[in-house]
Amino acid sequence: RTLEPPLTEALAPFANATLHVADAVELDLAALDPAPTKVVANLPYGVAATVLLRTVEELPGATLWLAMVQREVAERLAAGPEKGKLYGATSVLAQLSCEVKVLRRVPATVFHQRRQPQEQQRVFRHEPAGRTFGLEQRHVAGADSGHTKAELP
């Protein structure tokens, strides 16, 4: 919440930008008015893939996702079958509807906090690929199987 005032100030000149400071897992995406056309986020490891895949599914008008996440999450979302263990249900679901690209590395030294992240961050981009996914594709990909990351092959 400490970022809310400076972000509000930075976005003030832009009438087409809306800041939503909320728990991304709990946020009622359908209630956002106007519906977002872009999603920009800095997401923690534990919820990053869930939140991003949920927004891809529930915000059909979004045309761009730009997010900073931990390296493993970004690499998993962008992984192809040749990436072995990184490739899985998360990769399949992300790539069913979007072109996913890891844009850049963000070193831990850029963070101003008492304890810098141990893991390097990555900024990545999702752009719609003209495909959609829903419950059927989620089932086929195994994303609704109740397995945790550690249990997935």
XYZ file of N, CA and C in Angstrom:
459
model
N 0.820 -1.212 0.000
C 0.000 0.000 0.000
C 0.857 1.267 0.000
N 2.132 1.129 0.316
C 2.983 2.319 0.341
C 3.214 2.882 -1.058
N 2.995 2.069 -2.082
C 3.180 2.549 -3.453
C 1.953 3.268 -4.002
N 0.833 3.155 -3.319
C -0.396 3.756 -3.841
C -0.274 5.269 -4.071
N 0.194 6.059 -3.100
C 0.294 7.511 -3.356
C 1.192 7.874 -4.540
N 2.420 7.345 -4.640
C 3.232 7.734 -5.798
C 2.672 7.215 -7.126
N 2.052 6.040 -7.113
C 1.454 5.531 -8.352
C 0.251 6.374 -8.773
N -0.557 6.759 -7.802
C -1.707 7.620 -8.085
C -1.228 8.933 -8.697
N -0.192 9.504 -8.117
C 0.374 10.750 -8.634
C 0.939 10.578 -10.043
N 1.652 9.484 -10.264
C 2.261 9.245 -11.576
C 1.209 9.041 -12.666
N 0.079 8.448 -12.301
C -0.969 8.176 -13.284
C -1.956 9.328 -13.458
N -1.925 10.318 -12.563
C -2.882 11.430 -12.598
C -2.997 12.110 -13.967
N -1.911 12.340 -14.698
C -2.041 13.011 -15.997
C -2.691 12.158 -17.093
N -2.894 10.875 -16.823
C -3.386 9.968 -17.859
C -4.833 9.570 -17.588
N -5.746 10.174 -18.315
C -7.177 9.909 -18.128
C -7.551 8.476 -18.496
N -6.741 7.821 -19.299
C -7.061 6.468 -19.742
C -6.430 5.378 -18.863
N -5.875 5.753 -17.714
C -5.251 4.778 -16.808
C -6.014 4.746 -15.488
N -6.236 3.539 -15.002
C -6.926 3.354 -13.725
C -6.066 2.464 -12.847
N -5.834 2.882 -11.634
C -5.049 2.112 -10.680
C -5.987 1.338 -9.769
N -5.762 0.037 -9.669
C -6.536 -0.813 -8.763
C -5.557 -1.388 -7.756
N -5.660 -0.969 -6.515
C -4.810 -1.494 -5.463
C -5.671 -2.469 -4.675
N -5.402 -3.747 -4.878
C -6.235 -4.783 -4.273
C -5.470 -6.094 -4.260
N -6.022 -7.052 -3.558
C -5.500 -8.408 -3.587
C -5.861 -8.967 -4.960
N -4.879 -9.244 -5.776
C -5.120 -9.661 -7.157
C -5.867 -10.986 -7.244
N -5.744 -11.823 -6.234
C -6.452 -13.101 -6.243
C -7.934 -12.886 -5.954
N -8.243 -11.930 -5.091
C -9.624 -11.683 -4.669
C -10.363 -10.669 -5.542
N -9.655 -9.912 -6.343
C -10.255 -8.835 -7.129
C -11.350 -9.361 -8.060
N -12.517 -8.712 -8.022
C -13.634 -9.068 -8.895
C -13.390 -8.411 -10.252
N -12.819 -9.152 -11.161
C -12.443 -8.601 -12.464
C -13.653 -8.153 -13.273
N -14.761 -8.847 -13.136
C -15.969 -8.497 -13.885
C -16.537 -7.146 -13.448
N -16.223 -6.729 -12.220
C -16.761 -5.465 -11.699
C -15.922 -4.251 -12.118
N -14.775 -4.456 -12.714
C -13.926 -3.328 -13.113
C -14.598 -2.551 -14.233
N -14.750 -1.257 -14.011
C -15.433 -0.411 -14.981
C -14.662 0.896 -15.142
N -14.123 1.152 -16.314
C -14.245 0.367 -17.528
C -13.381 -0.896 -17.461
N -13.746 -1.878 -18.253
C -12.975 -3.122 -18.292
C -11.574 -2.819 -18.815
N -10.560 -3.359 -18.172
C -9.175 -3.079 -18.591
C -8.862 -3.592 -19.993
N -8.044 -2.828 -20.698
C -7.523 -3.268 -21.990
C -6.051 -3.647 -21.882
N -5.437 -3.270 -20.769
C -4.041 -3.637 -20.496
C -3.929 -4.030 -19.030
N -3.060 -4.987 -18.754
C -2.818 -5.425 -17.383
C -1.331 -5.247 -17.110
N -1.002 -4.429 -16.120
C 0.385 -4.191 -15.731
C 0.488 -4.538 -14.259
N 1.419 -5.434 -13.911
C 1.456 -5.913 -12.535
C 2.861 -6.302 -12.102
N 3.063 -6.262 -10.807
C 4.249 -6.792 -10.148
C 3.693 -7.827 -9.184
N 3.887 -9.106 -9.497
C 3.211 -10.159 -8.749
C 4.174 -11.055 -7.990
N 3.802 -11.434 -6.766
C 4.648 -12.348 -5.990
C 4.575 -13.763 -6.550
N 5.598 -14.522 -6.272
C 5.761 -15.882 -6.792
C 4.528 -16.755 -6.584
N 3.985 -16.739 -5.397
C 2.916 -17.661 -5.031
C 1.615 -17.503 -5.791
N 1.375 -16.328 -6.374
C 0.102 -16.092 -7.064
C 0.267 -15.640 -8.511
N 1.479 -15.449 -8.969
C 1.706 -14.842 -10.282
C 1.015 -15.592 -11.419
N 1.274 -16.871 -11.569
C 0.683 -17.621 -12.685
C -0.831 -17.666 -12.556
N -1.339 -17.890 -11.357
C -2.789 -17.947 -11.139
C -3.453 -16.654 -11.549
N -2.909 -15.535 -11.092
C -3.499 -14.226 -11.395
C -3.418 -13.929 -12.891
N -2.277 -14.160 -13.493
C -2.129 -13.858 -14.917
C -3.058 -14.707 -15.781
N -3.112 -16.002 -15.506
C -3.989 -16.866 -16.295
C -5.455 -16.510 -16.075
N -5.797 -16.130 -14.854
C -7.174 -15.715 -14.566
C -7.535 -14.452 -15.342
N -6.628 -13.492 -15.400
C -6.931 -12.260 -16.133
C -7.023 -12.514 -17.630
N -6.211 -13.427 -18.147
C -6.299 -13.773 -19.571
C -7.680 -14.346 -19.866
N -8.168 -15.180 -18.982
C -9.470 -15.827 -19.190
C -10.640 -14.874 -18.951
N -10.538 -14.019 -17.920
C -11.683 -13.221 -17.498
C -11.707 -11.787 -18.033
N -10.648 -11.363 -18.708
C -10.618 -10.009 -19.286
C -10.423 -10.112 -20.800
N -11.473 -10.505 -21.522
C -11.330 -10.723 -22.964
C -10.962 -9.464 -23.748
N -11.207 -8.287 -23.195
C -10.869 -7.046 -23.885
C -9.428 -6.620 -23.700
N -8.686 -7.317 -22.849
C -7.285 -6.957 -22.626
C -6.453 -7.335 -23.848
N -5.579 -6.427 -24.242
C -4.744 -6.647 -25.424
C -3.260 -6.758 -25.089
N -2.915 -6.541 -23.823
C -1.510 -6.586 -23.425
C -1.406 -6.866 -21.940
N -0.492 -7.748 -21.585
C -0.141 -7.996 -20.187
C 1.352 -7.745 -20.075
N 1.743 -6.941 -19.104
C 3.145 -6.679 -18.827
C 3.310 -6.907 -17.337
N 4.142 -7.851 -16.967
C 4.244 -8.181 -15.548
C 5.687 -8.444 -15.154
N 5.977 -8.104 -13.895
C 7.259 -8.460 -13.323
C 6.998 -9.592 -12.346
N 7.679 -10.691 -12.584
C 7.525 -11.886 -11.750
C 8.899 -12.509 -11.536
N 8.965 -13.480 -10.654
C 10.240 -14.159 -10.443
C 10.623 -14.931 -11.700
N 11.915 -15.111 -11.862
C 12.467 -15.739 -13.062
C 11.778 -17.058 -13.401
N 11.615 -17.919 -12.431
C 11.031 -19.233 -12.701
C 9.615 -19.124 -13.272
N 8.825 -18.196 -12.753
C 7.446 -18.023 -13.236
C 7.460 -17.570 -14.695
N 8.265 -16.572 -15.006
C 8.342 -16.068 -16.387
C 8.819 -17.156 -17.337
N 9.850 -17.876 -16.937
C 10.389 -18.923 -17.798
C 9.393 -20.058 -17.975
N 8.632 -20.367 -16.941
C 7.615 -21.421 -17.017
C 6.484 -20.996 -17.965
N 6.038 -19.747 -17.873
C 4.969 -19.259 -18.745
C 5.395 -19.271 -20.214
N 6.657 -18.978 -20.479
C 7.152 -18.872 -21.851
C 7.754 -20.171 -22.386
N 7.880 -21.197 -21.554
C 8.580 -22.428 -21.938
C 7.864 -23.208 -23.027
N 8.672 -23.791 -23.904
C 8.170 -24.727 -24.905
C 8.521 -26.139 -24.478
N 8.053 -27.138 -25.206
C 8.317 -28.536 -24.832
C 9.800 -28.866 -24.691
N 10.640 -28.149 -25.420
C 12.088 -28.412 -25.359
C 12.708 -28.001 -24.029
N 11.964 -27.297 -23.190
C 12.491 -26.809 -21.913
C 12.329 -27.815 -20.772
N 11.889 -29.025 -21.081
C 11.820 -30.082 -20.079
C 10.873 -29.785 -18.938
N 11.404 -29.794 -17.711
C 10.569 -29.644 -16.518
C 9.899 -28.274 -16.407
N 10.421 -27.257 -17.056
C 9.776 -25.937 -17.018
C 8.448 -25.943 -17.754
N 8.334 -26.799 -18.760
C 7.134 -26.854 -19.591
C 6.062 -27.697 -18.905
N 4.861 -27.140 -18.800
C 3.772 -27.881 -18.170
C 2.445 -27.200 -18.418
N 1.473 -27.492 -17.565
C 0.117 -26.956 -17.723
C 0.119 -25.432 -17.767
N 0.924 -24.801 -16.928
C 0.989 -23.339 -16.902
C 1.452 -22.802 -18.252
N 2.465 -23.425 -18.826
C 2.976 -23.009 -20.141
C 1.912 -23.167 -21.205
N 1.251 -24.315 -21.205
C 0.231 -24.607 -22.210
C -0.900 -23.592 -22.132
N -1.431 -23.358 -20.931
C -2.543 -22.423 -20.776
C -2.154 -21.005 -21.172
N -0.967 -20.570 -20.771
C -0.525 -19.215 -21.125
C -0.402 -19.064 -22.630
N 0.104 -20.089 -23.288
C 0.371 -19.995 -24.717
C -0.825 -20.359 -25.593
N -1.880 -20.918 -25.007
C -3.095 -21.190 -25.786
C -3.719 -19.901 -26.300
N -3.665 -18.856 -25.489
C -4.341 -17.626 -25.879
C -3.403 -16.451 -26.100
N -2.150 -16.581 -25.752
C -1.223 -15.443 -25.845
C 0.125 -15.857 -26.403
N 0.779 -14.885 -26.993
C 2.196 -15.019 -27.333
C 2.933 -14.529 -26.099
N 3.774 -15.352 -25.522
C 4.462 -15.010 -24.276
C 5.939 -14.803 -24.569
N 6.481 -13.704 -24.075
C 7.892 -13.401 -24.305
C 8.503 -12.809 -23.046
N 9.637 -13.357 -22.624
C 10.387 -12.781 -21.514
C 11.188 -11.627 -22.099
N 10.983 -10.426 -21.543
C 11.599 -9.231 -22.114
C 12.964 -8.896 -21.535
N 13.078 -8.972 -20.219
C 14.351 -8.567 -19.619
C 14.512 -9.093 -18.211
N 15.773 -9.119 -17.808
C 16.152 -9.493 -16.452
C 16.126 -8.235 -15.596
N 15.664 -8.372 -14.364
C 15.656 -7.251 -13.425
C 16.500 -7.688 -12.225
N 17.674 -7.106 -12.047
C 18.547 -7.541 -10.958
C 17.996 -7.151 -9.584
N 18.333 -7.948 -8.582
C 17.871 -7.709 -7.216
C 18.309 -6.346 -6.685
N 19.378 -5.803 -7.217
C 19.909 -4.531 -6.717
C 18.995 -3.341 -6.982
N 17.972 -3.474 -7.841
C 17.082 -2.349 -8.111
C 15.988 -2.198 -7.060
N 15.858 -3.165 -6.177
C 14.792 -3.126 -5.185
C 15.236 -2.388 -3.934
N 14.387 -1.494 -3.442
C 14.676 -0.720 -2.239
C 13.873 -1.311 -1.090
N 14.388 -2.363 -0.543
C 13.730 -2.976 0.602
C 14.801 -3.535 1.524
N 14.384 -3.816 2.737
C 15.352 -4.306 3.719
C 16.023 -5.580 3.255
N 15.244 -6.457 2.693
C 15.780 -7.732 2.230
C 15.535 -7.845 0.728
N 16.598 -7.844 -0.029
C 16.446 -7.937 -1.476
C 16.031 -9.354 -1.858
N 15.254 -9.487 -2.940
C 14.862 -10.828 -3.373
C 16.088 -11.662 -3.717
N 16.049 -12.921 -3.348
C 17.150 -13.826 -3.663
C 17.130 -14.205 -5.143
N 15.943 -14.294 -5.684
C 15.748 -14.721 -7.066
C 15.686 -13.495 -7.966
N 16.288 -13.583 -9.123
C 16.180 -12.491 -10.079
C 14.761 -12.415 -10.613
N 14.338 -11.220 -10.935
C 13.010 -10.993 -11.485
C 13.104 -10.926 -13.003
N 11.964 -11.111 -13.655
C 11.883 -10.988 -15.104
C 10.641 -10.177 -15.445
N 10.756 -9.379 -16.472
C 9.592 -8.685 -17.013
C 9.221 -9.464 -18.265
N 7.957 -9.784 -18.392
C 7.533 -10.498 -19.584
C 6.270 -9.880 -20.144
N 5.967 -10.262 -21.359
C 4.835 -9.687 -22.088
C 3.972 -10.816 -22.645
N 2.671 -10.652 -22.500
C 1.681 -11.539 -23.115
C 0.937 -10.688 -24.123
N 0.731 -11.194 -25.293
C -0.129 -10.519 -26.256
C -1.096 -11.547 -26.806
N -2.375 -11.186 -26.928
C -3.365 -12.147 -27.430
C -2.945 -12.728 -28.772
N -3.188 -14.022 -28.902
C -2.841 -14.716 -30.137
C -4.086 -15.118 -30.912
N -5.243 -14.554 -30.525
C -6.469 -14.861 -31.228
C -7.103 -16.172 -30.817
N -6.593 -16.758 -29.731
C -7.162 -18.009 -29.238
C -7.677 -17.764 -27.825
N -8.577 -18.595 -27.370
C -9.083 -18.471 -26.007
C -9.003 -19.819 -25.324
N -9.065 -19.808 -24.010
C -9.126 -21.062 -23.276
C -10.184 -20.951 -22.211
N -10.687 -22.078 -21.822
C -11.718 -22.136 -20.794
C -11.581 -23.416 -20.003
N -12.671 -23.853 -19.416
C -12.631 -25.029 -18.551
C -12.177 -26.279 -19.281
N -12.602 -26.458 -20.517
C -12.226 -27.658 -21.258
C -10.711 -27.723 -21.467
N -10.113 -26.610 -21.899
C -8.672 -26.589 -22.113
C -7.917 -26.713 -20.794
N -8.456 -26.135 -19.738
C -7.841 -26.233 -18.424
C -7.785 -27.698 -17.992
N -8.865 -28.439 -18.242
C -8.922 -29.851 -17.878
C -7.914 -30.661 -18.698
N -7.875 -30.407 -20.002
C -6.956 -31.123 -20.876
C -5.511 -30.863 -20.457
N -5.203 -29.628 -20.089
C -3.838 -29.269 -19.690
C -3.501 -29.773 -18.298
N -4.493 -30.225 -17.544
C -4.239 -30.743 -16.206
C -4.182 -29.673 -15.148
N -4.568 -28.437 -15.490
C -4.456 -27.340 -14.541
C -5.518 -27.405 -13.446
N -6.561 -28.216 -13.635
C -7.594 -28.316 -12.614
C -7.461 -29.591 -11.805
N -6.311 -30.234 -11.890
C -6.135 -31.539 -11.255
C -5.863 -31.455 -9.761
N -5.640 -30.257 -9.238
C -5.374 -30.104 -7.809
C -3.923 -30.355 -7.439
N -3.066 -30.592 -8.415
C -1.654 -30.797 -8.112
C -0.961 -29.487 -7.831
N 0.002 -29.531 -6.950
C 0.819 -28.342 -6.713
C 1.966 -28.346 -7.713
N 2.700 -27.252 -7.769
C 3.843 -27.140 -8.685
C 4.813 -28.297 -8.482
N 5.079 -28.645 -7.245
C 6.048 -29.691 -6.944
C 5.570 -31.057 -7.416
N 4.263 -31.248 -7.552
C 3.728 -32.535 -7.946
C 3.606 -32.691 -9.451
N 3.602 -31.573 -10.186
C 3.447 -31.666 -11.635
C 4.709 -32.202 -12.266
N 4.554 -33.075 -13.285
C 5.747 -33.644 -13.933
C 6.506 -32.590 -14.720
